[in-house]
């Protein structure tokens, strides 16, 4: 490591699981995060919820907003992640580094690392699915928070959800 010109940091689902985000679990947290959508659509885990073909856009965006609110907007770094990040930063030192991860949780950025390649994207950013080559990446955290708040208040309507353009 001392002679390396740069460091490549990689991580996948195990790191997310250690932070409480288990895409494969069917546990009480699933119901806590997704609420009524679990029973309504018989969702066995978060991974299924994220790829499920919802019959309407309102429930799709409810699901997205609930997941992002819980695991993104309300994310608090655990002691475990703090320790790992301190170790990684110590290893990196002043060297160039790059983080390559399949995790969508954006936790590397939320703990202060940069130079990220989130190969499967992250849930704070979006691109128009109808015309991705014509549109830039949009930061969605505040809009998803707004959708979440309206969902929780029972005032969410079709006019509030994100639209492809």
GROMACS .gro file of C-alpha atoms in nm:
model
  165
    1UNK     CA    1   0.000   0.000   0.000
    2UNK     CA    2   0.282   0.237   0.074
    3UNK     CA    3   0.403   0.220  -0.287
    4UNK     CA    4   0.060   0.245  -0.446
    5UNK     CA    5  -0.010   0.545  -0.666
    6UNK     CA    6  -0.381   0.528  -0.591
    7UNK     CA    7  -0.631   0.328  -0.386
    8UNK     CA    8  -0.949   0.163  -0.513
    9UNK     CA    9  -1.214   0.121  -0.241
   10UNK     CA   10  -1.494  -0.125  -0.318
   11UNK     CA   11  -1.803  -0.231  -0.129
   12UNK     CA   12  -2.136  -0.394  -0.189
   13UNK     CA   13  -2.435  -0.521   0.002
   14UNK     CA   14  -2.246  -0.633   0.314
   15UNK     CA   15  -2.160  -0.276   0.405
   16UNK     CA   16  -2.521  -0.167   0.357
   17UNK     CA   17  -2.643  -0.456   0.572
   18UNK     CA   18  -2.402  -0.349   0.847
   19UNK     CA   19  -2.570  -0.006   0.835
   20UNK     CA   20  -2.916  -0.160   0.871
   21UNK     CA   21  -3.014  -0.168   0.505
   22UNK     CA   22  -3.082  -0.527   0.414
   23UNK     CA   23  -3.249  -0.539   0.073
   24UNK     CA   24  -3.327  -0.910   0.118
   25UNK     CA   25  -3.480  -0.913   0.469
   26UNK     CA   26  -3.844  -0.969   0.547
   27UNK     CA   27  -3.846  -0.824   0.896
   28UNK     CA   28  -4.026  -0.566   1.110
   29UNK     CA   29  -3.814  -0.287   0.957
   30UNK     CA   30  -3.967  -0.360   0.615
   31UNK     CA   31  -4.314  -0.285   0.753
   32UNK     CA   32  -4.179   0.013   0.947
   33UNK     CA   33  -4.034   0.167   0.630
   34UNK     CA   34  -4.300   0.077   0.372
   35UNK     CA   35  -4.608   0.062   0.594
   36UNK     CA   36  -4.931  -0.032   0.418
   37UNK     CA   37  -4.754  -0.100   0.087
   38UNK     CA   38  -4.610  -0.426   0.224
   39UNK     CA   39  -4.951  -0.585   0.268
   40UNK     CA   40  -5.115  -0.413  -0.027
   41UNK     CA   41  -4.860  -0.554  -0.274
   42UNK     CA   42  -4.733  -0.857  -0.076
   43UNK     CA   43  -4.378  -0.718  -0.078
   44UNK     CA   44  -4.136  -0.968   0.081
   45UNK     CA   45  -3.835  -0.733   0.093
   46UNK     CA   46  -3.696  -0.395  -0.014
   47UNK     CA   47  -3.536  -0.531  -0.330
   48UNK     CA   48  -3.874  -0.653  -0.451
   49UNK     CA   49  -4.032  -0.320  -0.353
   50UNK     CA   50  -3.774  -0.129  -0.557
   51UNK     CA   51  -3.833  -0.331  -0.876
   52UNK     CA   52  -4.205  -0.407  -0.836
   53UNK     CA   53  -4.432  -0.294  -1.122
   54UNK     CA   54  -4.679  -0.080  -0.927
   55UNK     CA   55  -5.019  -0.036  -1.094
   56UNK     CA   56  -5.001   0.339  -1.032
   57UNK     CA   57  -4.731   0.604  -1.006
   58UNK     CA   58  -4.862   0.732  -0.673
   59UNK     CA   59  -4.778   0.410  -0.490
   60UNK     CA   60  -4.445   0.382  -0.671
   61UNK     CA   61  -4.339   0.729  -0.552
   62UNK     CA   62  -4.476   0.659  -0.203
   63UNK     CA   63  -4.244   0.361  -0.185
   64UNK     CA   64  -3.942   0.554  -0.317
   65UNK     CA   65  -4.003   0.848  -0.083
   66UNK     CA   66  -4.047   0.622   0.221
   67UNK     CA   67  -3.728   0.429   0.150
   68UNK     CA   68  -3.520   0.742   0.082
   69UNK     CA   69  -3.659   0.922   0.388
   70UNK     CA   70  -3.577   0.632   0.618
   71UNK     CA   71  -3.241   0.522   0.479
   72UNK     CA   72  -3.119   0.846   0.323
   73UNK     CA   73  -3.260   1.167   0.468
   74UNK     CA   74  -3.266   1.022   0.821
   75UNK     CA   75  -2.936   0.837   0.790
   76UNK     CA   76  -2.715   0.859   1.095
   77UNK     CA   77  -2.369   0.715   1.063
   78UNK     CA   78  -2.322   0.419   1.296
   79UNK     CA   79  -2.018   0.367   1.515
   80UNK     CA   80  -1.930   0.074   1.291
   81UNK     CA   81  -1.933   0.292   0.978
   82UNK     CA   82  -1.738   0.567   1.157
   83UNK     CA   83  -1.469   0.315   1.245
   84UNK     CA   84  -1.457   0.175   0.891
   85UNK     CA   85  -1.438   0.522   0.737
   86UNK     CA   86  -1.159   0.626   0.976
   87UNK     CA   87  -0.966   0.313   0.876
   88UNK     CA   88  -1.027   0.376   0.504
   89UNK     CA   89  -0.924   0.741   0.533
   90UNK     CA   90  -0.609   0.636   0.720
   91UNK     CA   91  -0.523   0.383   0.447
   92UNK     CA   92  -0.592   0.639   0.173
   93UNK     CA   93  -0.393   0.910   0.345
   94UNK     CA   94  -0.293   1.167   0.082
   95UNK     CA   95  -0.311   0.922  -0.208
   96UNK     CA   96  -0.553   0.950  -0.495
   97UNK     CA   97  -0.848   0.719  -0.445
   98UNK     CA   98  -1.165   0.606  -0.612
   99UNK     CA   99  -1.471   0.443  -0.452
  100UNK     CA  100  -1.653   0.186  -0.663
  101UNK     CA  101  -1.973   0.050  -0.511
  102UNK     CA  102  -2.293  -0.124  -0.613
  103UNK     CA  103  -2.469   0.018  -0.307
  104UNK     CA  104  -2.748   0.262  -0.388
  105UNK     CA  105  -2.764   0.405  -0.036
  106UNK     CA  106  -2.512   0.687  -0.100
  107UNK     CA  107  -2.357   0.624   0.242
  108UNK     CA  108  -2.001   0.680   0.118
  109UNK     CA  109  -2.092   1.035   0.016
  110UNK     CA  110  -2.291   1.092   0.334
  111UNK     CA  111  -1.977   1.014   0.539
  112UNK     CA  112  -1.765   1.253   0.336
  113UNK     CA  113  -1.589   1.045   0.071
  114UNK     CA  114  -1.577   1.176  -0.283
  115UNK     CA  115  -1.462   1.028  -0.616
  116UNK     CA  116  -1.756   0.788  -0.617
  117UNK     CA  117  -1.876   0.555  -0.887
  118UNK     CA  118  -2.209   0.418  -0.772
  119UNK     CA  119  -2.251   0.163  -1.048
  120UNK     CA  120  -2.623   0.114  -0.980
  121UNK     CA  121  -2.681   0.484  -0.908
  122UNK     CA  122  -2.815   0.617  -0.582
  123UNK     CA  123  -3.159   0.709  -0.463
  124UNK     CA  124  -3.086   1.080  -0.429
  125UNK     CA  125  -3.036   1.124  -0.803
  126UNK     CA  126  -3.249   1.059  -1.106
  127UNK     CA  127  -3.250   1.092  -1.482
  128UNK     CA  128  -3.557   1.113  -1.702
  129UNK     CA  129  -3.632   0.753  -1.795
  130UNK     CA  130  -3.804   0.850  -2.120
  131UNK     CA  131  -3.515   1.057  -2.258
  132UNK     CA  132  -3.202   0.992  -2.048
  133UNK     CA  133  -2.956   1.110  -2.314
  134UNK     CA  134  -3.130   1.447  -2.335
  135UNK     CA  135  -3.147   1.528  -1.964
  136UNK     CA  136  -2.893   1.576  -1.691
  137UNK     CA  137  -2.892   1.411  -1.349
  138UNK     CA  138  -3.132   1.571  -1.102
  139UNK     CA  139  -3.079   1.576  -0.726
  140UNK     CA  140  -3.409   1.451  -0.583
  141UNK     CA  141  -3.365   1.450  -0.204
  142UNK     CA  142  -3.577   1.758  -0.131
  143UNK     CA  143  -3.853   1.657  -0.375
  144UNK     CA  144  -3.865   1.305  -0.231
  145UNK     CA  145  -3.884   1.453   0.119
  146UNK     CA  146  -4.178   1.668   0.007
  147UNK     CA  147  -4.351   1.360  -0.139
  148UNK     CA  148  -4.286   1.173   0.187
  149UNK     CA  149  -4.436   1.451   0.400
  150UNK     CA  150  -4.749   1.471   0.183
  151UNK     CA  151  -4.778   1.091   0.186
  152UNK     CA  152  -4.760   1.087   0.566
  153UNK     CA  153  -5.016   1.370   0.589
  154UNK     CA  154  -5.251   1.187   0.350
  155UNK     CA  155  -5.245   1.477   0.103
  156UNK     CA  156  -5.029   1.328  -0.173
  157UNK     CA  157  -5.187   1.358  -0.518
  158UNK     CA  158  -5.085   1.279  -0.875
  159UNK     CA  159  -4.988   1.646  -0.918
  160UNK     CA  160  -4.718   1.606  -0.649
  161UNK     CA  161  -4.526   1.319  -0.803
  162UNK     CA  162  -4.229   1.340  -1.035
  163UNK     CA  163  -4.304   1.317  -1.403
  164UNK     CA  164  -4.089   1.208  -1.694
  165UNK     CA  165  -4.039   1.485  -1.945
   0.00000   0.00000   0.00000
